[in-house]
Coordinates of C-alpha atoms in Angstrom, one line a residue:
X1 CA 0.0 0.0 0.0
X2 CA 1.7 3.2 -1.3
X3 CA 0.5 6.5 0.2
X4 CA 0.6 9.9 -2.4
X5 CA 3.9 11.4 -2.1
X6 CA 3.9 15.2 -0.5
X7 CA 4.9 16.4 -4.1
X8 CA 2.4 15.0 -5.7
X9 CA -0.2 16.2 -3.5
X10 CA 1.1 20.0 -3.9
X11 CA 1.1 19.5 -7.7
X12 CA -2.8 18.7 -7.3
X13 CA -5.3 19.6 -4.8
X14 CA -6.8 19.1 -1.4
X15 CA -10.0 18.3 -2.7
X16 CA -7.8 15.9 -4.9
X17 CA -6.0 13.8 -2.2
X18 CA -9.7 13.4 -0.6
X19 CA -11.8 12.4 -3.3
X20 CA -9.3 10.3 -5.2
X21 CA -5.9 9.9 -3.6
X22 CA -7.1 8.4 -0.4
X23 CA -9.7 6.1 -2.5
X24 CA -7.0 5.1 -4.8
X25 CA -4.9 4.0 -2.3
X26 CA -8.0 2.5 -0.4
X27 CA -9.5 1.1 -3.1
X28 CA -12.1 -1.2 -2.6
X29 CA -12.3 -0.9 1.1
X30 CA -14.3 1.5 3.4
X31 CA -13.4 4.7 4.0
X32 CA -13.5 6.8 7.1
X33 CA -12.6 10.3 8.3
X34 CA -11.6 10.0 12.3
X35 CA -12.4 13.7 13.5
X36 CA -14.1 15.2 16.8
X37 CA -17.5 17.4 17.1
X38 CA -15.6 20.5 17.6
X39 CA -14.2 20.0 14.8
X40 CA -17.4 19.4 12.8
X41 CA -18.8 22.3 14.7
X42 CA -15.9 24.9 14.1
X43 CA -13.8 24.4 10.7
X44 CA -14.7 25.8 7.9
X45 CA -14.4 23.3 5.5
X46 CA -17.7 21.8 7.3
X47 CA -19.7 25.4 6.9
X48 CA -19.3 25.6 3.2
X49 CA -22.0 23.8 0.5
X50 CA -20.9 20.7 0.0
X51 CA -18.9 20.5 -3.4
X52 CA -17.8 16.8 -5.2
X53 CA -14.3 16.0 -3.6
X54 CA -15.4 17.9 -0.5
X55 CA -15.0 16.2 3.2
X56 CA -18.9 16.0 3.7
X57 CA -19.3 13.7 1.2
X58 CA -16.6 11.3 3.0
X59 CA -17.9 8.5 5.7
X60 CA -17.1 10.0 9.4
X61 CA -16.3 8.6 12.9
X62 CA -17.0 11.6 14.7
X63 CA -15.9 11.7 18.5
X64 CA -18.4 13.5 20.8
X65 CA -16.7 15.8 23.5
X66 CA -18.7 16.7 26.3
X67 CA -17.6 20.5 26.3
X68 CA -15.1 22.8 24.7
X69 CA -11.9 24.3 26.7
X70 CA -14.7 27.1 28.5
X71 CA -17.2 24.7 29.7
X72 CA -19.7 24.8 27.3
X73 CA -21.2 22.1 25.1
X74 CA -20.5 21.5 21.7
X75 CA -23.1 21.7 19.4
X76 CA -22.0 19.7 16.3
X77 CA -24.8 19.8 12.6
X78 CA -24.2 16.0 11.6
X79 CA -26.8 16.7 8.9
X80 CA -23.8 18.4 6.9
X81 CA -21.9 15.1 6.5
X82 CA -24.0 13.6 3.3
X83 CA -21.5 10.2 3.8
X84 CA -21.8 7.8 6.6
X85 CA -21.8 8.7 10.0
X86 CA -20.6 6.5 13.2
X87 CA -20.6 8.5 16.5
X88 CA -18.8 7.4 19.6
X89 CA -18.3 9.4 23.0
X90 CA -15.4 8.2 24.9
X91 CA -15.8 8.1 29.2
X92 CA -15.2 11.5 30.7
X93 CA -11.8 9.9 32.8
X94 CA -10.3 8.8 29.1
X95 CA -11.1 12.1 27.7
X96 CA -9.1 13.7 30.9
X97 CA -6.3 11.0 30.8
X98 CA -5.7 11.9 26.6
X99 CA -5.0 15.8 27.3
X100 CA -4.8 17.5 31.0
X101 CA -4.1 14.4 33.2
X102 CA -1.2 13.8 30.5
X103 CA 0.2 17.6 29.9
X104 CA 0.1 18.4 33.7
X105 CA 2.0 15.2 34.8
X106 CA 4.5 16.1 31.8
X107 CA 4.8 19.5 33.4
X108 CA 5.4 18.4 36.9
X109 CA 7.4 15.7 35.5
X110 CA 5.4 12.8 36.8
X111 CA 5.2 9.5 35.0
X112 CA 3.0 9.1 32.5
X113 CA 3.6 5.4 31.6
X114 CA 0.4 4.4 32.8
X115 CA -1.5 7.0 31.0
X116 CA 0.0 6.1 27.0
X117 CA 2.0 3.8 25.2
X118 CA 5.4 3.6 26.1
X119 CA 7.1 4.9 22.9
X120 CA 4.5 7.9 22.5
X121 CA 6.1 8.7 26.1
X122 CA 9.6 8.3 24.6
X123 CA 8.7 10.6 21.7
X124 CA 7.1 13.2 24.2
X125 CA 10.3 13.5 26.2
X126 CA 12.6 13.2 23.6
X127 CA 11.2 16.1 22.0
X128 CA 10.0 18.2 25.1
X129 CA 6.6 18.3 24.3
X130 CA 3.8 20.4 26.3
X131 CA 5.9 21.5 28.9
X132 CA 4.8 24.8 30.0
X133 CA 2.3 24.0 27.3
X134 CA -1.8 25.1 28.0
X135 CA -4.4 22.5 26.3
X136 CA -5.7 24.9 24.4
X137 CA -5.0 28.2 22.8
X138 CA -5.1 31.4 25.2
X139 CA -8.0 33.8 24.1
X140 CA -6.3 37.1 23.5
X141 CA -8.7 40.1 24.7
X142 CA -8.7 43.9 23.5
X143 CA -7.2 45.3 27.3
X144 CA -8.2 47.5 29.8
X145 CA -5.9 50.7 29.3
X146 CA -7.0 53.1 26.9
X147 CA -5.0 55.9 25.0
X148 CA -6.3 58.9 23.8
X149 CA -4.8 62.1 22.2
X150 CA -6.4 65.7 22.4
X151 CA -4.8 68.0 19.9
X152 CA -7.0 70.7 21.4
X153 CA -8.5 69.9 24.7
X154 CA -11.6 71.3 25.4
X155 CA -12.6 72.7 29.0
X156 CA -14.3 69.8 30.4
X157 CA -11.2 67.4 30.0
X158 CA -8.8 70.2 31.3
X159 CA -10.9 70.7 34.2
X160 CA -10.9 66.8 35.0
X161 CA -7.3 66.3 34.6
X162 CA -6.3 69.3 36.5
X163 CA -8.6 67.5 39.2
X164 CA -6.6 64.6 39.2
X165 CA -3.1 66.6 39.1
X166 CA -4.5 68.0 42.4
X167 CA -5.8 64.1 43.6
X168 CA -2.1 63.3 43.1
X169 CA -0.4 65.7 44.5
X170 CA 0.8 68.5 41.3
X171 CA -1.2 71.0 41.8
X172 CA -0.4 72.3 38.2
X173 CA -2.6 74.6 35.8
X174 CA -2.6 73.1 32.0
X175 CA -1.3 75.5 29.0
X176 CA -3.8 76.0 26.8
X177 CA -1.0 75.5 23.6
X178 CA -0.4 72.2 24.7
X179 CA -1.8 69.1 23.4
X180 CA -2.3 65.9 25.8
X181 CA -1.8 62.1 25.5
X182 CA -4.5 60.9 28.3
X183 CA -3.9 57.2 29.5
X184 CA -6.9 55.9 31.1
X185 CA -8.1 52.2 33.0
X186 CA -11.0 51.2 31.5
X187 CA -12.1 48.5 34.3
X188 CA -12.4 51.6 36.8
X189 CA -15.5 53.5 34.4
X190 CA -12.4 55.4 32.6
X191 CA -10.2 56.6 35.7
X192 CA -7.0 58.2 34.8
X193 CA -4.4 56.7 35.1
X194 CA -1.9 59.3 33.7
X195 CA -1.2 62.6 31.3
X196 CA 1.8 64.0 28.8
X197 CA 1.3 67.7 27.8
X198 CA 3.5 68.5 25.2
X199 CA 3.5 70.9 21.7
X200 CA 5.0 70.8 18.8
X201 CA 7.3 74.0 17.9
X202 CA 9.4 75.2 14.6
X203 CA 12.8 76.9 15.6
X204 CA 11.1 80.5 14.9
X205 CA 8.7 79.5 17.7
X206 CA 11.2 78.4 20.8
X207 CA 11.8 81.5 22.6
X208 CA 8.3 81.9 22.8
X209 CA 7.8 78.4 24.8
X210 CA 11.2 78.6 26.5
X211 CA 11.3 81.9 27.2
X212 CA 15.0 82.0 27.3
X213 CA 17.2 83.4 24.6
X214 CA 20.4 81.3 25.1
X215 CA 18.8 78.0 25.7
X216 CA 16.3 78.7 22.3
X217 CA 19.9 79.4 20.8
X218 CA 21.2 76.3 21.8
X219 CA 18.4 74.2 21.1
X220 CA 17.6 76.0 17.6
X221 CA 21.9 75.1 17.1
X222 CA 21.5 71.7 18.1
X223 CA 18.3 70.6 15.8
X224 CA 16.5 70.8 12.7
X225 CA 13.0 71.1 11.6
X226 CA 10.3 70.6 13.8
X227 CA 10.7 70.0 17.6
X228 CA 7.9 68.1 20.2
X229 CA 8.1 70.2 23.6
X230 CA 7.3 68.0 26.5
X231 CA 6.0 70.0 29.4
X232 CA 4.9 67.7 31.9
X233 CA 4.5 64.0 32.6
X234 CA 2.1 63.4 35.6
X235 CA 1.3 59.8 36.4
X236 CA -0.5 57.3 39.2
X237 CA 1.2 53.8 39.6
X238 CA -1.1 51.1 38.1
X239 CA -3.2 49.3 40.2
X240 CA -2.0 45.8 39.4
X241 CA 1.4 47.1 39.1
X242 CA 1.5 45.3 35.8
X243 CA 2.4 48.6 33.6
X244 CA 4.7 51.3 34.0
X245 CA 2.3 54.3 32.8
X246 CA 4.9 57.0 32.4
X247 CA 7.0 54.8 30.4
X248 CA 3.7 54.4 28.2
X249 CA 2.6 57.7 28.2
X250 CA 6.0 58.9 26.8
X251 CA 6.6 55.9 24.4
X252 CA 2.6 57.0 22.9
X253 CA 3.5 60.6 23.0
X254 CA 6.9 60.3 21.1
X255 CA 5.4 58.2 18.7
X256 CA 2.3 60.8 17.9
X257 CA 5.8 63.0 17.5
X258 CA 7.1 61.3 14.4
X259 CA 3.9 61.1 13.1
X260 CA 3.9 65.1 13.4
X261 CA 7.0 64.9 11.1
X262 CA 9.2 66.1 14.3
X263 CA 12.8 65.6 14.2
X264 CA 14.0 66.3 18.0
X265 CA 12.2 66.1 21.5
X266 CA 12.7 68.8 24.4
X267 CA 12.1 68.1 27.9
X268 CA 11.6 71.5 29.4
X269 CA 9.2 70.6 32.4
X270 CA 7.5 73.6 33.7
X271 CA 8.0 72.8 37.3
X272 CA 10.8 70.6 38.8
X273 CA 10.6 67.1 37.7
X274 CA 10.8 63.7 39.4
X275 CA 13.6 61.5 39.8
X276 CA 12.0 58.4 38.5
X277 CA 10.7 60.9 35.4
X278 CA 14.3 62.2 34.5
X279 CA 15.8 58.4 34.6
X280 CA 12.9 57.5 32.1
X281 CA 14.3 60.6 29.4
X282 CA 17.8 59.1 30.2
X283 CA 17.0 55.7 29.5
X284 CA 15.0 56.8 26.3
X285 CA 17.7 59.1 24.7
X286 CA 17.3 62.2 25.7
X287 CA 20.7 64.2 26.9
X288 CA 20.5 67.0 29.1
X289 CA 20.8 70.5 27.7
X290 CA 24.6 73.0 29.4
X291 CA 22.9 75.1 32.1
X292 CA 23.8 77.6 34.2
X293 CA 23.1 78.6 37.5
X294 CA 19.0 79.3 38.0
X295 CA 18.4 77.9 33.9
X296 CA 15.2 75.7 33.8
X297 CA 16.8 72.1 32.8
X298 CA 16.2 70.8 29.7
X299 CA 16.9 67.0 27.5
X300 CA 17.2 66.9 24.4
X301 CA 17.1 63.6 22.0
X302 CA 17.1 63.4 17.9
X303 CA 14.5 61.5 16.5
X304 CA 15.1 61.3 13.1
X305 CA 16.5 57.5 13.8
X306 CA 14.7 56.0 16.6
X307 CA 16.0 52.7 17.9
X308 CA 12.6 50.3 18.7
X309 CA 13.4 47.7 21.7
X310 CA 10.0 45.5 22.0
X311 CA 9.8 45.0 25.4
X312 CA 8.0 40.9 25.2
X313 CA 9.9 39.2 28.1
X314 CA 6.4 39.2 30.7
X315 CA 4.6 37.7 27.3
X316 CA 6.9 35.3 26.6
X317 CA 7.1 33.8 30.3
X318 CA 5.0 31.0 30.8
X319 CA 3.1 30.3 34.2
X320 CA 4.1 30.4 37.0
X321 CA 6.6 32.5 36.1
X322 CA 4.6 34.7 34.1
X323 CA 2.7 35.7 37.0
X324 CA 5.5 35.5 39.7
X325 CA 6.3 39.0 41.0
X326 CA 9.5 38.0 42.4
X327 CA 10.4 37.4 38.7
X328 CA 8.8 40.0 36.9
X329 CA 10.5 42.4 39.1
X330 CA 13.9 40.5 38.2
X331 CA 12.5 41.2 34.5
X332 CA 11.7 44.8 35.4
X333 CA 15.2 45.5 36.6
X334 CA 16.6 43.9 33.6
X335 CA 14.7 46.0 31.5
X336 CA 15.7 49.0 33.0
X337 CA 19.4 48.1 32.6
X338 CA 19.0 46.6 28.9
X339 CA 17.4 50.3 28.0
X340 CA 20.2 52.0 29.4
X341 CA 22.6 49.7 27.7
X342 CA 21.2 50.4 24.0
X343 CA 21.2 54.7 24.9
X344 CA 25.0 54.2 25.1
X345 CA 25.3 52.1 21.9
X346 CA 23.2 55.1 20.1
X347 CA 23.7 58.2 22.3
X348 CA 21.3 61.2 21.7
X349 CA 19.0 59.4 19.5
X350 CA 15.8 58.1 20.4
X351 CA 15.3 54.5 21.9
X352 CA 11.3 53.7 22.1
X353 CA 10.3 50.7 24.6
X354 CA 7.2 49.5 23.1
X355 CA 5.0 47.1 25.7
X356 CA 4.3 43.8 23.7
X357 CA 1.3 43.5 25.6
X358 CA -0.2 46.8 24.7
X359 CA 0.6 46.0 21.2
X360 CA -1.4 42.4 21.5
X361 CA -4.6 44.0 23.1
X362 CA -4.1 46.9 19.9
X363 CA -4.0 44.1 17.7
X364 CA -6.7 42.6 18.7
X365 CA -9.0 45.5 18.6
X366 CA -7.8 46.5 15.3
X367 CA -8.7 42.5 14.2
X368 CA -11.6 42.3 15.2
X369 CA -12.7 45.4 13.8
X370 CA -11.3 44.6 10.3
X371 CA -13.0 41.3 10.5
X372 CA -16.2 42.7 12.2
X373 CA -16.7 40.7 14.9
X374 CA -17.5 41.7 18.8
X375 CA -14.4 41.7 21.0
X376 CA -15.6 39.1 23.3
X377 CA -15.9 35.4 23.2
X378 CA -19.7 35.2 21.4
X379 CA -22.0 32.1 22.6
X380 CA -22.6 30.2 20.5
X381 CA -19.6 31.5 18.8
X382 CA -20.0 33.6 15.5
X383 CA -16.9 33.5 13.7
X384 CA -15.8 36.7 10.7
X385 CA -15.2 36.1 7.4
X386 CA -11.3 36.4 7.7
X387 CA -8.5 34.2 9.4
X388 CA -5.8 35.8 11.5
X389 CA -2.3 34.3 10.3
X390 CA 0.5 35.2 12.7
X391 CA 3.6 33.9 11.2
X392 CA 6.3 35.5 13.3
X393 CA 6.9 35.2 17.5
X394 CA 3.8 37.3 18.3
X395 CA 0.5 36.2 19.1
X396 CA 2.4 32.2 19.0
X397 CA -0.3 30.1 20.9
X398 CA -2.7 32.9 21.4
X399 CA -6.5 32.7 19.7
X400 CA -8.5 35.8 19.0
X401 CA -11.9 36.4 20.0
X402 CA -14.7 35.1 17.4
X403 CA -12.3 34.7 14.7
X404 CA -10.4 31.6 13.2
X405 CA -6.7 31.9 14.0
X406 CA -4.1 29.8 12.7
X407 CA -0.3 30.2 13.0
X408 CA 2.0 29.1 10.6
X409 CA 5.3 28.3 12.4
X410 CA 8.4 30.0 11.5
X411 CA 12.2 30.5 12.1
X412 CA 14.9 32.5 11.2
X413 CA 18.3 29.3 11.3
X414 CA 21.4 30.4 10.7
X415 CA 24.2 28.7 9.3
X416 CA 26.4 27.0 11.5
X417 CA 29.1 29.8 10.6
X418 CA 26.3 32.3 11.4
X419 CA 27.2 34.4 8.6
X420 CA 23.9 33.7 6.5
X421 CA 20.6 32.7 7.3
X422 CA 17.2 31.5 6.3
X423 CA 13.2 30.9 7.2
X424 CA 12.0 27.8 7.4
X425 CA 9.5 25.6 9.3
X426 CA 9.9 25.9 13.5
X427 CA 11.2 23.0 15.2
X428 CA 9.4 20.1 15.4
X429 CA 6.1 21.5 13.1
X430 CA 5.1 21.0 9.0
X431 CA 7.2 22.4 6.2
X432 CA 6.2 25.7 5.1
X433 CA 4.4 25.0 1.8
X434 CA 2.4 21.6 4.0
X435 CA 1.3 24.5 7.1
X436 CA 0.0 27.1 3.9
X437 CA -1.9 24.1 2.2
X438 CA -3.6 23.9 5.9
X439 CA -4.2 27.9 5.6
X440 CA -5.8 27.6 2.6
X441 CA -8.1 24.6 3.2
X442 CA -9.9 27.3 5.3
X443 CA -11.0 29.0 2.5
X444 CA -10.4 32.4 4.1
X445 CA -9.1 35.5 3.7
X446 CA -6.1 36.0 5.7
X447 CA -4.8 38.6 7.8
X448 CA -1.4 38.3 8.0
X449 CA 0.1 39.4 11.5
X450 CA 3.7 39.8 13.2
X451 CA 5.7 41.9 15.6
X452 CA 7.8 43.9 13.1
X453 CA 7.5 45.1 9.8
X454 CA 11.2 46.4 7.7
X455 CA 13.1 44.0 5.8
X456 CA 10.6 41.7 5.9
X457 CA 12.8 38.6 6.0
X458 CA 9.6 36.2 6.3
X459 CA 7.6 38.0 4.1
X460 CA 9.4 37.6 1.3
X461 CA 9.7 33.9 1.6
X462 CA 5.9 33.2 2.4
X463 CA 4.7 35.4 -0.1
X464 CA 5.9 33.2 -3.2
X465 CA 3.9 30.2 -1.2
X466 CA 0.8 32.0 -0.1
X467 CA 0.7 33.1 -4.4
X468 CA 1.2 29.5 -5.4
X469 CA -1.6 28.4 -3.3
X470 CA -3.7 31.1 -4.1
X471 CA -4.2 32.3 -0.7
X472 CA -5.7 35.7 -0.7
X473 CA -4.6 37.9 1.6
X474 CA -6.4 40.5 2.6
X475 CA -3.7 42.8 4.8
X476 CA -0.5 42.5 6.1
X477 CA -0.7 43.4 10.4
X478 CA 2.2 43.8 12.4
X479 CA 3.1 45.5 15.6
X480 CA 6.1 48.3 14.3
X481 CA 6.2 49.2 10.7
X482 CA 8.6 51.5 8.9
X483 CA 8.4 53.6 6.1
X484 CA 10.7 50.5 4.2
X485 CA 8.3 47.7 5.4
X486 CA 5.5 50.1 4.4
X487 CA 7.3 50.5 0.6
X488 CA 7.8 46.7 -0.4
X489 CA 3.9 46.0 0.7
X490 CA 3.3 48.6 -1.6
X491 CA 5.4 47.5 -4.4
X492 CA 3.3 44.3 -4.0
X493 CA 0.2 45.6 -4.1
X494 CA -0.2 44.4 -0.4
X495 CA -2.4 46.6 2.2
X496 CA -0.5 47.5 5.3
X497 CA -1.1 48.6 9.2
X498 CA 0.7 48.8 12.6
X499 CA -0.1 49.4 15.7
X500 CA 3.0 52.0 15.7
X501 CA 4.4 53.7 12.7
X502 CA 8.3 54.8 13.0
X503 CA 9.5 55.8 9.7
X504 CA 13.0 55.7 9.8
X505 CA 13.5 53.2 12.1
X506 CA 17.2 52.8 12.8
X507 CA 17.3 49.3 14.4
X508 CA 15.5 47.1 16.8
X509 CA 15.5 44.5 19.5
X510 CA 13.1 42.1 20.3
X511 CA 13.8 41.7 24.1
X512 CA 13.5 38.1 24.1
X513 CA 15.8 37.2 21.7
X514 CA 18.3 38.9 23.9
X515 CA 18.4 36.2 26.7
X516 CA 19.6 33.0 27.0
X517 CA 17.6 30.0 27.1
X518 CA 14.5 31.9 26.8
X519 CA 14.8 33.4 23.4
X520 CA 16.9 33.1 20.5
X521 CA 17.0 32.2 16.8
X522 CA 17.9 28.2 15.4
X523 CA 21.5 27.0 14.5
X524 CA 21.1 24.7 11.7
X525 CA 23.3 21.0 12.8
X526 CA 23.8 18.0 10.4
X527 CA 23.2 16.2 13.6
X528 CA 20.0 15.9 15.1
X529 CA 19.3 17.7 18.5
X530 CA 19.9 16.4 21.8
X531 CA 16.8 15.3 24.3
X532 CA 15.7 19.1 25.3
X533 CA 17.3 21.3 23.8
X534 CA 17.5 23.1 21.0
X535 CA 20.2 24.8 18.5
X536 CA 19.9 28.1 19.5
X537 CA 22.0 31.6 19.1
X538 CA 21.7 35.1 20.9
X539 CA 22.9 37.6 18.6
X540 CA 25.4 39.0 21.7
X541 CA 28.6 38.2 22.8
X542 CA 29.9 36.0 24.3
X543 CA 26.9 33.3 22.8
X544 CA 28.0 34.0 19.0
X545 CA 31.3 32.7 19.8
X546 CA 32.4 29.0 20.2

């Protein structure tokens, strides 16, 4: 019995291998399709008319589960299957024993032996499978802090933020000139959380808001084109303690700068200014301005090259680390040190810490929108017309809400010599062309989502694939775009959005690739890899050197 080679199966169809590969090789036997309700319930191949060659017209054994990963039962239209169809529910302990029971004694490194076949537990180990691994897919929510920009606030707003100034302490009277970038919580009915007042200025106008002749000098010497005048950062510590809000306050604020075609920042505080505030302009660029005696201080960063550091290390933790605060402080602290590490590699220009959680809820919210769906969970569920395709490190294991999500897997491997490398399939998951097939046996648009948009490394080898399939895609998504990862969408006709915009974008680092053992890109090996591990590199000495 000869099974249909991979290659042939790409030369042909889906619908193909299913109505007549499987029966030729079959032939003259009975044929059934193992699947379980949810999946009858859920993919898309089982919503569409049936078509000859489709699934619906194969025989089915279709495994009842009682309830899907929330609880709630599944609710699975046999009628669609036109073949055959044998159902069969398995007991509720052997539905527990084939997923948690298993991945939770795997985790706390129990033995399993008693639980599966003895080389399926050899396979598991030998590959570290499921450790640290959740049974099912994390639903990915739009969050609870909200950011909103007023060009020109109105009195109301001015009147409730100069009430909180005077809740926290800064008993400080707005400008009317300025703008403000307004953080807010939006699971305490909108409370604020935090506020940046700040203006943008041409060099005619800086004596006016400095209202000093020799520093307008120096800063109108020491810049070009238009500068972003920050004149007060006022914030409240989150509740949970989960974000740093002046740290995302300034990171929004800066980036509303470039898009306001500024080239340089001023700090120029109108009262005296915090500690913890002036460490945060350190950390993101900004150098302080010569003074003399009785001056009012000023920093000063160019930002016609920012430096982007994604800041991912809480969302790549997996539990219980991920909510240990003994760690996340540890991580914190890092942080602090790895931002103050890049403003010496690049000093005076601007280094923006983007939160990879903030730009996950973002992502979602734009998502769901584009795919107009609600941005909770829907019961029974009521899935868009698009797919969400990450097919970089972000959103990896994460679902989003009322829409089909489906990652396709890749890596960036060097060569051993580390002097080239290439995308291919991640460890241990399909080639690239077999995980596309899968994309586009959902009939769907996809959105196409990562963390970064610039060279666009992976891109440009999925594209070719996604074409050959004809996979349509209906927009590229990612978290930071530049004006160069903007350009080659263009050039291919491709549509193109972010959740943050920096044009020229100088360089980046995506925090987790920075540490050992927890991030890190493939080493390509003749040899195969040893039992848990895997061939990995940090771009950062000493781990690029033998």
């Amino acid at each position: 019995m000869a099974m249909p080679n991979l290659l042939e199966i790409q030369k042909k169809s889906y619908k193909w291998f299913l109505d007549t590969g499987l029966r030729e090789v079959f032939a003259g036997r009975e044929l059934y399709l193992a699947v379980g309700s949810d999946v009858v319930a859920n993919a898309s191949s089982y919503k569409v008319p049936p078509s000859p060659g489709s699934v619906q017209n194969m025989n089915h054994i279709v495994f009842r589960r009682a309830s899907d990963n929330d609880g709630h039962e599944i609710e699975a239209d046999l009628t669609r299957i036109r073949g055959k169809v044998l159902q069969l529910q398995l007991p509720t302990h052997l539905e527990d024993i084939s997923s948690t029971r298993i991945r939770e004694n795997i985790d706390l490194g129990r033995d399993i032996s008693n639980l599966i076949d003895p080389s399926v537990q050899d396979f598991i180990y030998r590959n570290s499978l499921y450790l640290r691994e959740p049974q099912y897919k994390q639903l990915m929510r739009v969050g609870a802090l909200d950011f909103s920009y007023a060009a020109h606030p109105g009195e109301g707003l001015v009147r409730e933020l100069e009430e909180f100034l005077a809740a926290i302490g800064r008993r400080v009277k707005l400008d009317p000139r300025d703008a403000l970038m307004i953080l807010r919580d939006r699971t305490g009915r909108g409370r604020i959380l935090g506020v940046l007042s700040m203006r943008v200025v041409n060099t005619v106008g800086l004596y006016s808001a400095l209202g000093d002749a020799r520093q307008a000098n120096y800063i109108r010497a020491h810049s070009a084109g238009r500068v972003c005048l920050l004149t007060g950062l006022y914030a409240q510590p989150h509740p949970g303690g989960n974000y740093d809000v002046p740290q995302l306050l300034l990171t929004d604020a800066l980036v509303q700068a470039l898009s306001d075609d500024c080239c340089y920042a001023v700090y120029a505080p109108r009262e005296s200014s915090p500690a913890e505030v002036d460490d945060l302009m350190r950390r993101t660029g900004f150098l302080p301005v010569p003074a003399e005696p009785g001056d009012r201080p000023l920093m000063l960063v160019d930002m016609r090259a920012p430096v982007a550091v994604i800041q991912n290390i809480p969302t790549t933790l997996k539990e219980p680390f991920a909510s240990d605060r003994n760690v996340l402080a540890a991580v914190r602290k890092a942080h602090v040190k790895f931002q103050a590490a890049i403003t010496e590699l690049y000093p005076g220009g601007l280094v923006l810490s983007l939160n990879a959680e903030v730009i996950y809820h973002r992502l979602v919210r734009k998502i769901v929108e584009i795919n107009g769906v609600p941005a909770e969970p829907t019961h029974p569920r009521v899935l868009g017309p698009k797919m969400c395709v990450p097919f970089g490190k972000i959103l990896r294991g994460n679902a989003i809400p009322n829409t089909v999500t489906k990652t396709i897997h890749t890596d960036k491997v060097f060569a051993p010599d580390l002097r080239s490398f290439t995308i291919e399939a991640f460890p241990g998951y399909a080639p690239l062309e077999s995980q596309i097939r899968t994309i586009k046996s959902f009939r769907r648009p996809v959105i196409l989502v990562d963390d970064l948009l610039h060279s666009s490394n992976r891109f440009q080898v999925l594209d070719p694939m996604l074409r050959r399939y004809d996979v349509p895609i209906d927009r590229v998504l990612v978290g930071v775009m530049s004006a160069r990862g903007r350009d080659l969408m263009a050039d291919r006709n491709i549509a193109a959005d972010c959740v943050y915009f920096i044009p020229n974008l100088r360089a980046w680092f995506i925090e987790s690739t920075m540490y050992p053992f927890i991030g890190g890109d493939t080493v390509g090996r003749d040899t195969g890899n040893q039992p848990q591990l895997t061939p990995a590199i940090n771009m950062l000495l000493p781990y690029t050197c033998p």
